[in-house]
Short mmCIF file of C-alpha atoms in Angstrom, two decimals:
data_model
loop_
_atom_site.label_atom_id
_atom_site.label_comp_id
_atom_site.label_asym_id
_atom_site.label_seq_id
_atom_site.Cartn_x
_atom_site.Cartn_y
_atom_site.Cartn_z
CA MET N 1 109.25 90.26 70.60
CA SER N 2 112.63 91.82 70.57
CA HIS N 3 115.44 90.05 72.38
CA ALA N 4 117.97 92.76 71.79
CA LEU N 5 117.90 93.38 75.54
CA SER N 6 120.51 91.54 77.54
CA SER N 7 121.23 91.29 81.23
CA GLU N 8 123.93 93.90 80.75
CA ASP N 9 121.20 96.45 79.99
CA ILE N 10 119.64 96.00 83.41
CA LYS N 11 122.22 97.28 85.83
CA PRO N 12 122.07 99.19 89.09
CA SER N 13 121.77 102.99 88.43
CA ALA N 14 83.05 89.48 92.57
CA ASP N 15 86.10 86.99 92.24
CA GLU N 16 88.95 88.83 93.78
CA ASP N 17 91.43 87.44 91.24
CA SER N 18 89.52 89.12 88.45
CA PHE N 19 90.84 92.49 89.61
CA LEU N 20 94.32 93.80 89.05
CA PRO N 21 96.31 93.36 92.27
CA ASP N 22 96.10 97.09 93.00
CA ALA N 23 92.45 97.49 92.07
CA PRO N 24 89.70 98.18 94.59
CA PRO N 25 86.53 96.12 94.93
CA ALA N 26 83.94 96.74 92.26
CA ASN N 27 81.88 98.92 94.58
CA ALA N 28 84.75 101.24 95.57
CA VAL N 29 84.07 104.95 95.66
CA ALA N 30 85.45 107.20 92.94
CA PRO N 31 88.57 109.23 93.73
CA ASP N 32 88.58 112.54 95.45
CA ALA N 33 89.94 115.15 93.09
CA ASP N 34 92.95 116.17 95.13
CA ALA N 35 93.28 113.27 97.53
CA GLU N 36 96.03 111.14 96.03
CA ASN N 37 98.05 113.55 93.92
CA GLY N 38 97.44 111.34 90.90
CA LEU N 39 99.92 108.71 92.04
CA ASP N 40 97.74 105.65 91.70
CA GLY N 41 95.51 107.15 89.05
CA SER N 42 92.53 105.04 89.97
CA TYR N 43 90.80 105.42 93.33
CA VAL N 44 91.13 106.49 96.91
CA VAL N 45 90.20 105.16 100.29
CA VAL N 46 87.03 106.44 101.86
CA GLN N 47 87.11 104.31 105.00
CA PRO N 48 88.50 105.71 108.26
CA THR N 49 92.22 105.30 108.53
CA ALA N 50 93.83 103.52 111.43
CA SER N 51 94.33 105.67 114.49
CA LYS N 52 97.85 106.90 114.99
CA GLU N 53 98.90 105.54 118.35
CA PRO N 54 102.02 106.98 119.97
CA VAL N 55 104.99 104.74 119.30
CA LYS N 56 106.89 103.68 122.37
CA LEU N 57 110.65 103.27 122.24
CA GLU N 58 110.39 99.57 123.10
CA ASP N 59 107.96 99.09 120.19
CA LEU N 60 110.43 100.54 117.73
CA PHE N 61 113.04 97.91 118.57
CA ASP N 62 110.74 95.04 119.39
CA ASP N 63 111.84 93.19 116.26
CA ASP N 64 115.53 93.21 117.16
CA GLU N 65 115.22 90.26 119.51
CA GLU N 66 117.06 87.10 118.59
CA GLU N 67 114.37 84.73 119.79
CA ASP N 68 111.29 84.45 117.60
CA GLU N 69 108.23 84.34 119.83
CA GLU N 70 105.89 85.68 117.20
CA PHE N 71 103.58 82.69 117.05
CA PRO N 72 101.68 82.03 120.26
CA SER N 73 101.27 78.58 121.68
CA SER N 74 97.85 77.25 122.46
CA GLY N 75 98.14 78.17 126.09
CA GLY N 76 97.69 81.83 125.29
CA THR N 77 97.97 84.63 127.81
CA ASN N 78 95.63 86.81 129.76
CA ASP N 79 97.97 89.59 130.86
CA THR N 80 96.96 91.97 128.13
CA ALA N 81 97.80 95.60 128.64
CA PRO N 82 95.32 98.29 127.60
CA GLY N 83 95.60 99.11 123.90
CA SER N 84 97.59 95.99 123.06
CA SER N 85 96.62 93.08 120.85
CA PRO N 86 93.72 90.88 121.92
CA PRO N 87 94.81 87.85 123.92
CA THR N 88 95.29 84.56 122.16
CA ALA N 89 92.41 82.30 123.15
CA HIS N 90 91.82 78.65 122.51
CA LEU N 91 89.34 78.68 119.63
CA GLN N 92 86.78 75.90 119.33
CA LEU N 93 85.43 76.14 115.80
CA ALA N 94 81.77 75.42 115.28
CA PRO N 95 81.14 72.50 112.91
CA SER N 96 79.67 74.93 110.39
CA ALA N 97 82.49 77.51 110.66
CA LYS N 98 83.68 78.85 107.32
CA TYR N 99 87.00 80.39 106.40
CA SER N 100 85.29 83.72 105.73
CA ASP N 101 83.92 83.99 109.27
CA PRO N 102 85.52 86.93 111.13
CA GLU N 103 86.44 84.81 114.15
CA VAL N 104 88.22 82.33 111.90
CA MET N 105 90.27 85.05 110.22
CA LEU N 106 91.09 86.65 113.57
CA ALA N 107 92.30 83.33 114.95
CA PHE N 108 94.46 82.83 111.87
CA TYR N 109 96.13 86.24 112.25
CA GLN N 110 96.61 85.71 116.00
CA ARG N 111 98.02 82.23 115.87
CA LEU N 112 99.44 81.41 112.46
CA PHE N 113 100.42 84.41 110.33
CA PRO N 114 104.25 84.89 110.22
CA PHE N 115 104.39 88.62 110.94
CA ARG N 116 108.01 88.65 112.11
CA HIS N 117 109.34 86.90 109.02
CA LEU N 118 107.23 89.16 106.82
CA PHE N 119 108.77 92.19 108.55
CA GLN N 120 112.33 90.91 108.05
CA TRP N 121 111.60 90.06 104.41
CA LEU N 122 110.30 93.53 103.62
CA ASN N 123 112.70 95.41 105.92
CA HIS N 124 115.90 93.59 104.78
CA SER N 125 117.24 93.86 108.32
CA MET N 126 116.43 92.85 111.89
CA LYS N 127 116.29 96.48 113.01
CA PRO N 128 113.39 98.67 111.86
CA SER N 129 114.14 100.97 108.94
CA THR N 130 112.30 103.01 106.35
CA ASP N 131 112.33 99.96 104.07
CA PHE N 132 109.46 98.80 106.26
CA GLY N 133 108.32 102.03 107.89
CA HIS N 134 107.68 103.76 104.56
CA ARG N 135 106.12 100.69 102.97
CA GLU N 136 102.48 100.84 101.88
CA PHE N 137 100.00 98.22 103.04
CA ALA N 138 96.46 98.07 101.67
CA PHE N 139 93.62 96.20 103.36
CA THR N 140 90.39 94.72 102.08
CA LEU N 141 88.06 94.95 105.07
CA PRO N 142 85.19 92.56 105.85
CA ASN N 143 82.66 95.10 104.49
CA ASP N 144 84.64 95.18 101.18
CA ALA N 145 86.02 98.66 101.86
CA TYR N 146 89.56 99.11 100.52
CA LEU N 147 91.99 100.87 102.84
CA ARG N 148 95.20 102.15 101.22
CA TYR N 149 98.40 103.94 102.28
CA GLN N 150 98.76 102.31 105.68
CA SER N 151 102.27 102.03 107.16
CA TYR N 152 103.90 100.75 110.35
CA PRO N 153 107.31 101.18 112.02
CA THR N 154 107.45 97.57 113.29
CA SER N 155 105.93 94.17 112.75
CA ASP N 156 104.24 94.37 116.15
CA LEU N 157 102.34 97.50 115.17
CA LEU N 158 101.34 95.92 111.85
CA ARG N 159 100.09 92.89 113.72
CA LYS N 160 98.11 95.00 116.20
CA ASP N 161 96.38 96.90 113.42
CA ILE N 162 95.58 93.75 111.47
CA LEU N 163 94.04 92.21 114.57
CA ARG N 164 92.02 95.41 115.00
CA LEU N 165 90.87 95.65 111.37
CA ASN N 166 90.67 91.88 110.73
CA PRO N 167 90.96 92.27 106.92
CA SER N 168 89.87 89.52 104.56
CA ARG N 169 93.24 90.02 102.80
CA PHE N 170 95.96 92.63 102.44
CA GLU N 171 98.39 93.71 99.77
CA ILE N 172 101.92 95.06 99.74
CA GLY N 173 102.96 98.17 97.87
CA PRO N 174 106.19 100.10 97.36
CA VAL N 175 108.53 101.84 99.75
CA TYR N 176 107.91 105.59 99.43
CA THR N 177 110.19 108.58 99.91
CA ALA N 178 108.02 109.59 102.88
CA ASN N 179 105.64 107.88 105.27
CA PRO N 180 102.49 106.98 103.29
CA ARG N 181 100.32 108.16 106.18
CA ASP N 182 101.83 111.65 105.85
CA ARG N 183 101.35 112.00 102.09
CA LYS N 184 98.63 114.66 102.38
CA THR N 185 100.73 116.88 104.65
CA LEU N 186 103.58 117.24 102.13
CA ARG N 187 103.67 120.57 100.33
CA LYS N 188 104.99 119.19 97.05
CA SER N 189 103.46 116.15 95.40
CA THR N 190 106.93 115.21 94.12
CA ALA N 191 108.05 114.73 97.72
CA PHE N 192 105.93 111.59 97.87
CA ARG N 193 106.85 109.02 95.28
CA PRO N 194 107.81 105.34 95.24
CA ARG N 195 111.53 104.72 95.65
CA ALA N 196 111.76 100.92 95.85
CA LYS N 197 109.68 97.79 95.35
CA GLU N 198 110.36 94.12 94.71
CA LEU N 199 110.25 93.16 91.06
CA VAL N 200 107.12 91.02 90.76
CA PHE N 201 105.46 88.75 88.20
CA ASP N 202 101.92 87.44 88.09
CA ILE N 203 100.78 84.29 86.26
CA ASP N 204 97.07 83.44 86.17
CA LEU N 205 95.48 80.37 84.61
CA THR N 206 92.62 82.40 83.12
CA ASP N 207 95.16 83.67 80.58
CA TYR N 208 95.48 80.06 79.39
CA ASP N 209 91.75 79.52 78.81
CA GLU N 210 92.16 79.37 75.05
CA VAL N 211 94.68 76.51 75.29
CA ARG N 212 93.52 74.58 78.37
CA THR N 213 90.56 72.26 77.85
CA CYS N 214 90.15 70.71 81.30
CA CYS N 215 88.93 73.86 83.10
CA ASP N 216 88.15 77.51 82.54
CA LYS N 217 87.69 80.76 84.45
CA ALA N 218 88.35 80.32 88.19
CA ASN N 219 88.39 76.51 88.06
CA ILE N 220 91.62 74.53 88.20
CA CYS N 221 92.75 70.91 88.36
CA HIS N 222 96.08 69.10 88.45
CA LYS N 223 96.16 68.91 84.65
CA CYS N 224 96.02 72.64 84.02
CA TRP N 225 98.24 73.46 87.00
CA SER N 226 101.07 72.10 84.83
CA PHE N 227 100.90 75.40 82.92
CA ILE N 228 101.94 77.19 86.11
CA THR N 229 104.69 74.63 86.72
CA MET N 230 106.08 75.23 83.22
CA ALA N 231 105.89 78.99 83.69
CA ILE N 232 107.77 78.91 86.99
CA LYS N 233 110.54 76.80 85.46
CA VAL N 234 111.01 79.09 82.46
CA VAL N 235 110.79 82.44 84.24
CA ASP N 236 112.83 81.41 87.27
CA VAL N 237 115.83 80.22 85.26
CA ALA N 238 115.70 83.35 83.08
CA LEU N 239 115.72 85.64 86.10
CA ARG N 240 118.63 83.78 87.66
CA ASP N 241 120.79 83.01 84.61
CA ASP N 242 120.08 86.01 82.39
CA PHE N 243 119.81 88.75 85.01
CA GLY N 244 121.70 87.32 87.96
CA PHE N 245 118.91 87.60 90.52
CA GLU N 246 119.21 85.29 93.52
CA HIS N 247 116.46 86.06 96.04
CA ILE N 248 113.36 84.92 94.17
CA MET N 249 110.30 83.59 95.94
CA TRP N 250 107.29 82.10 94.17
CA VAL N 251 103.98 82.24 96.03
CA TYR N 252 100.73 80.39 95.31
CA SER N 253 97.94 82.91 94.78
CA GLY N 254 95.44 80.78 96.70
CA ARG N 255 93.38 79.65 93.72
CA ARG N 256 94.64 79.60 90.14
CA GLY N 257 97.99 81.33 89.85
CA ALA N 258 101.41 82.19 91.20
CA HIS N 259 103.36 85.35 91.99
CA ALA N 260 107.12 85.87 91.85
CA TRP N 261 108.83 88.29 94.25
CA ILE N 262 112.43 89.25 93.47
CA SER N 263 114.02 90.87 96.52
CA ASP N 264 117.58 91.50 95.33
CA LYS N 265 118.59 95.09 96.12
CA ARG N 266 119.29 95.71 92.43
CA ALA N 267 115.77 94.55 91.54
CA ARG N 268 114.11 96.61 94.27
CA ASN N 269 115.80 99.81 93.11
CA MET N 270 114.88 99.45 89.44
CA ASP N 271 112.87 102.29 87.91
CA ASP N 272 109.78 101.63 85.83
CA GLN N 273 111.68 101.65 82.54
CA LYS N 274 113.93 98.80 83.61
CA ARG N 275 110.99 96.84 84.98
CA LYS N 276 109.20 97.29 81.68
CA ALA N 277 112.29 96.12 79.80
CA ILE N 278 112.55 92.88 81.79
CA ALA N 279 108.82 92.23 81.39
CA GLY N 280 109.22 92.75 77.65
CA TYR N 281 112.18 90.39 77.56
CA LEU N 282 110.05 87.62 79.07
CA GLU N 283 106.89 88.31 77.04
CA VAL N 284 106.56 86.00 74.01
CA VAL N 285 102.87 85.06 73.63
CA LYS N 286 100.99 88.18 72.55
CA GLY N 287 97.43 88.85 71.44
CA GLY N 288 93.95 87.94 72.63
CA ALA N 289 91.78 84.94 71.95
CA GLN N 290 90.65 86.29 68.57
CA SER N 291 94.10 87.21 67.27
CA GLY N 292 96.03 85.14 64.76
CA LYS N 293 99.57 83.87 65.26
CA LYS N 294 100.57 84.75 68.82
CA VAL N 295 104.25 83.84 68.68
CA ASN N 296 106.44 85.75 66.25
CA VAL N 297 110.11 85.38 67.12
CA LYS N 298 113.23 85.97 65.09
CA ARG N 299 115.68 83.30 63.96
CA PRO N 300 118.15 82.18 65.06
CA LEU N 301 116.37 81.84 68.36
CA HIS N 302 117.55 84.00 71.25
CA PRO N 303 119.37 81.82 73.85
CA HIS N 304 116.54 82.42 76.32
CA LEU N 305 114.00 81.01 73.85
CA ALA N 306 116.23 78.08 72.90
CA ARG N 307 116.61 77.19 76.57
CA SER N 308 112.86 77.64 77.14
CA LEU N 309 112.09 75.24 74.29
CA ASP N 310 114.36 72.63 75.85
CA ILE N 311 112.43 72.96 79.11
CA LEU N 312 108.97 73.05 77.53
CA LYS N 313 109.32 70.25 74.99
CA GLU N 314 109.54 67.80 77.91
CA HIS N 315 106.04 68.91 78.95
CA PHE N 316 104.50 69.28 75.50
CA GLN N 317 103.87 65.60 74.78
CA GLY N 318 102.33 64.66 78.12
CA ASP N 319 100.89 67.85 79.59
CA ILE N 320 99.60 69.34 76.34
CA LEU N 321 99.02 66.67 73.69
CA GLU N 322 97.78 63.96 76.07
CA ASP N 323 96.28 65.75 79.09
CA GLN N 324 94.80 68.79 77.31
CA ASP N 325 94.18 67.16 73.88
CA PRO N 326 93.89 70.71 72.45
CA TRP N 327 92.97 69.78 68.84
CA ALA N 328 90.40 67.07 69.49
CA LYS N 329 87.53 69.19 68.14
CA PRO N 330 87.48 70.06 64.39
CA GLU N 331 87.46 73.82 65.02
CA LYS N 332 90.50 73.49 67.28
CA ALA N 333 92.30 71.33 64.72
CA GLU N 334 91.64 74.05 62.17
CA ARG N 335 93.49 76.44 64.47
CA LEU N 336 96.51 74.14 64.32
CA LEU N 337 96.41 74.09 60.52
CA GLN N 338 96.38 77.90 60.45
CA LEU N 339 99.74 77.89 62.21
CA LEU N 340 101.39 75.62 59.62
CA PRO N 341 103.14 77.22 56.61
CA ASP N 342 102.25 74.92 53.69
CA LYS N 343 98.77 74.82 52.05
CA ALA N 344 99.22 71.45 50.34
CA LEU N 345 100.31 69.84 53.60
CA ASN N 346 97.36 71.42 55.37
CA ASP N 347 94.92 70.02 52.81
CA ALA N 348 96.35 66.53 53.21
CA LEU N 349 96.15 66.75 57.01
CA ARG N 350 92.58 68.08 56.92
CA LYS N 351 91.51 65.22 54.64
CA LYS N 352 93.06 62.62 56.93
CA TRP N 353 91.54 64.10 60.08
CA ASP N 354 88.08 64.44 58.54
CA ALA N 355 88.20 60.72 57.79
CA ALA N 356 89.04 59.95 61.43
CA PRO N 357 86.92 62.27 63.64
CA GLY N 358 88.12 60.77 66.93
CA ARG N 359 91.82 61.17 66.20
CA SER N 360 93.78 62.41 69.24
CA SER N 361 95.90 65.53 69.32
CA ALA N 362 99.04 63.43 69.83
CA SER N 363 98.26 61.52 66.65
CA LYS N 364 97.50 64.72 64.73
CA TRP N 365 100.81 66.20 65.83
CA ALA N 366 102.63 63.07 64.62
CA ASP N 367 100.70 63.22 61.31
CA ILE N 368 102.41 66.52 60.46
CA ASP N 369 105.83 64.91 60.16
CA SER N 370 104.61 61.65 58.68
CA LEU N 371 102.70 63.34 55.82
CA ALA N 372 105.54 65.80 55.25
CA LYS N 373 108.00 62.92 54.85
CA ALA N 374 105.53 61.09 52.59
CA GLY N 375 105.63 64.00 50.11
CA ALA N 376 102.20 65.51 50.75
CA SER N 377 103.62 68.80 49.49
CA LYS N 378 106.11 69.01 46.63
CA ASN N 379 107.24 72.51 47.59
CA LEU N 380 107.46 72.01 51.33
CA ASP N 381 110.08 74.14 53.10
CA GLY N 382 111.40 71.88 55.85
CA LYS N 383 113.02 74.72 57.77
CA ALA N 384 109.81 76.78 57.74
CA LEU N 385 107.86 73.75 59.00
CA LEU N 386 110.32 73.17 61.85
CA GLU N 387 110.14 76.83 62.90
CA ALA N 388 106.34 76.75 62.74
CA LYS N 389 106.27 73.70 65.02
CA GLN N 390 108.61 75.42 67.47
CA ASP N 391 106.30 78.44 67.53
CA ILE N 392 103.31 76.16 68.17
CA VAL N 393 105.08 74.57 71.15
CA LEU N 394 105.80 78.04 72.53
CA GLU N 395 102.22 79.23 71.97
CA TYR N 396 100.78 76.31 73.93
CA THR N 397 103.36 76.12 76.73
CA TYR N 398 105.29 79.39 77.18
CA PRO N 399 104.43 81.53 80.26
CA ARG N 400 101.59 84.00 79.82
CA LEU N 401 102.49 86.88 82.10
CA ASP N 402 100.31 89.73 83.24
CA VAL N 403 103.12 92.14 82.34
CA GLU N 404 101.27 95.21 83.63
CA VAL N 405 101.84 93.94 87.17
CA SER N 406 105.59 93.96 86.62
CA LYS N 407 106.04 97.33 84.91
CA LYS N 408 105.39 99.81 87.72
CA GLN N 409 106.64 100.22 91.26
CA ILE N 410 103.26 101.46 92.49
CA HIS N 411 101.49 98.20 91.68
CA LEU N 412 100.29 96.38 94.80
CA LEU N 413 100.37 92.61 95.11
CA LYS N 414 98.71 90.23 97.55
CA SER N 415 100.90 89.41 100.53
CA PRO N 416 102.28 85.91 101.03
CA PHE N 417 100.44 83.88 103.67
CA VAL N 418 97.13 85.72 103.42
CA VAL N 419 93.98 83.65 103.00
CA HIS N 420 92.34 83.62 99.58
CA PRO N 421 88.78 84.81 100.28
CA GLY N 422 87.31 82.60 97.56
CA THR N 423 88.92 79.28 98.51
CA GLY N 424 90.15 79.67 102.09
CA ARG N 425 93.57 78.42 101.04
CA VAL N 426 96.69 80.12 102.36
CA CYS N 427 98.98 81.83 99.84
CA VAL N 428 102.04 79.72 100.60
CA PRO N 429 105.53 79.82 99.05
CA ILE N 430 106.38 77.30 96.33
CA ASP N 431 109.72 75.51 96.61
CA THR N 432 111.19 75.73 93.10
CA LYS N 433 113.41 72.72 93.80
CA ARG N 434 110.24 70.64 94.15
CA VAL N 435 107.94 72.62 91.90
CA GLU N 436 106.68 69.48 90.14
CA LYS N 437 105.39 68.13 93.45
CA PHE N 438 103.50 71.25 94.49
CA ASP N 439 99.79 70.48 94.77
CA PRO N 440 97.56 73.58 94.74
CA LEU N 441 94.54 71.50 95.73
CA GLY N 442 96.43 70.13 98.72
CA VAL N 443 97.33 73.52 100.17
CA PRO N 444 95.66 73.77 103.59
CA THR N 445 92.67 76.00 104.21
CA VAL N 446 92.46 78.26 107.23
CA THR N 447 89.77 76.14 108.90
CA GLU N 448 91.81 72.97 108.36
CA LEU N 449 94.83 74.61 110.00
CA LEU N 450 92.90 75.74 113.06
CA ASN N 451 91.38 72.29 113.43
CA GLU N 452 94.87 70.76 113.17
CA ILE N 453 95.92 72.84 116.20
CA ASP N 454 92.95 71.58 118.21
CA ILE N 455 93.64 67.96 117.23
CA TRP N 456 97.32 68.26 118.13
CA ASP N 457 96.51 69.85 121.49
CA LYS N 458 94.09 67.06 122.38
CA GLU N 459 96.55 64.32 121.41
CA ASN N 460 99.66 65.89 122.96
CA LYS N 461 98.35 67.80 125.97
CA LYS N 462 100.36 65.81 128.52
CA GLN N 463 103.53 65.90 126.43
CA GLU N 464 103.33 69.68 126.01
CA LEU N 465 102.93 70.25 129.73
CA GLU N 466 106.14 68.30 130.39
CA GLU N 467 108.21 70.19 127.81
CA THR N 468 110.05 73.33 128.88
CA LYS N 469 109.43 75.12 125.58
CA LYS N 470 106.02 74.88 124.04
CA LEU N 471 105.58 74.46 120.32
CA GLN N 472 104.35 77.46 118.41
CA ASP N 473 100.94 76.86 116.89
CA TYR N 474 102.13 76.82 113.27
CA GLU N 475 104.47 73.93 114.18
CA LYS N 476 101.42 71.81 114.99
CA THR N 477 99.98 72.21 111.48
CA SER N 478 100.63 71.47 107.82
CA LEU N 479 101.63 75.14 107.45
CA LYS N 480 104.98 74.41 109.11
CA PRO N 481 107.02 73.43 105.99
CA PHE N 482 105.86 76.59 104.22
CA VAL N 483 106.77 78.87 107.14
CA ASP N 484 110.13 77.09 107.48
CA TYR N 485 110.80 77.63 103.76
CA PHE N 486 109.93 81.33 104.12
CA ARG N 487 112.20 81.64 107.16
CA THR N 488 115.11 80.13 105.22
CA HIS N 489 114.49 82.42 102.25
CA VAL N 490 114.42 85.47 104.52
CA GLY N 491 117.59 84.35 106.30
CA LEU N 492 119.52 84.16 103.03
CA LEU N 493 118.24 87.60 102.02
CA LEU N 494 119.30 89.16 105.33
CA LYS N 495 122.74 87.57 105.02
CA ALA N 496 123.18 89.00 101.53
CA GLU N 497 122.06 92.46 102.70
CA LYS N 498 124.63 92.38 105.52
CA GLU N 499 127.37 91.46 103.07
CA VAL N 500 126.44 94.34 100.78
CA LYS N 501 126.49 96.75 103.73
CA ARG N 502 129.86 95.40 104.90
CA GLU N 503 131.38 95.84 101.44
CA ARG N 504 130.05 99.39 101.28
CA ASP N 505 131.51 100.20 104.69
CA ASP N 506 134.88 98.67 103.75
CA ASN N 507 135.03 100.83 100.62
CA ASP N 508 134.43 104.04 102.58
CA ASP N 509 137.66 105.96 103.24
CA PRO N 510 137.63 107.09 106.90
CA MET N 511 140.06 109.89 106.07
CA GLU N 512 137.90 111.28 103.29
CA PHE N 513 135.99 114.45 104.15
#
């Protein structure tokens, strides 16, 4: 890992999680030779695209209203005009209803999904612009078809199409130089290319399978979720302190990971080379399960690594040595010895551990220093031992990023607030100020949320009739704090975008021609 890069260099100028975020389902059809101009390099959509309805003037500016009436209340409405979204009905879930049932997903999109906030987050303004209108959306449909290159002028039109298609999930792509729906009508392939995209990072617990002992594959528990907590702490502070980014939102993937979305204008406008450079800056643990030493960093430690060690050493004793007990088995303990620099010390440690088969990892870690101080090796290099121990801490705690997700603008990533098709849990934002308290197993499922609405309505029916303004459905559920957090995040982003625009306008000379 080279840490020659500094923040000054980055300046303005089956199980669905097993796929890359921009990959189609396993049964997707191979690409048409001339269909996609080689932009995604992988596959094309073979399902019928959404019909192009004429856009009315009032639809174009529907999102410029001050009052947010996006979420319906339980009362619903029946005055549905032809061609508009289906009416919101009071849904009584059958006792056996599952989160994958189409009616459950449709009710979720109708009553709980924060379309307006999503629009403002991706549009960076209250008024519709090409930041949203030229944005790609990709849908996984109930029959597992994968529909790419969809785009919408407003949040209302996105909502209408999602209610029509009722996807099991959808992903967000880049902003293109032209409308993604018109890509095949452009004469030159170079006229259609990505021009902006949030800088994103993906952390998945399957990449920790060689160091976590409590779970593996798609399974998670509170013990191994601490790896994600550590990763968020390390990456978030690096992005803020080393690169000056401010508008960072972490989102739970719905099962075993987390995604970071950086929405600063400077981050969105980065080309692939700069994205690759930042990903390389943050990548420390390299190599697969069969490789040798995975952390090879220069001394003195780069300030980012020194700071990361300070953060991670607080977790190493409890979350790694005690909860994971990574060297309890003899073959795992041998892995630890391979990472130490002195043969004589290793022989002494191996002898001691063989004599005490049940010795814990915490005790084995303490044995390294105790035997070193006792003179187990006459030629021991204390500095080399200290550096080896630092590298071991990094190997077992430092974030393991899927850097390929971060390197290219064209990479799609699952939208916040969609439902994970494997768990039914909603992909909610994670408050970094309370990251230690985030409980992935306590995140509500879609069926739980819909039942919470029904329970609230039954218990508060009289009260709601007396109130002049009815509560929106999300306010009746455990989704409320997550939507409120998202709303606050979006508000700060919009404020920053306005300030940038104001500064740009102030710097323009009205007399200059």
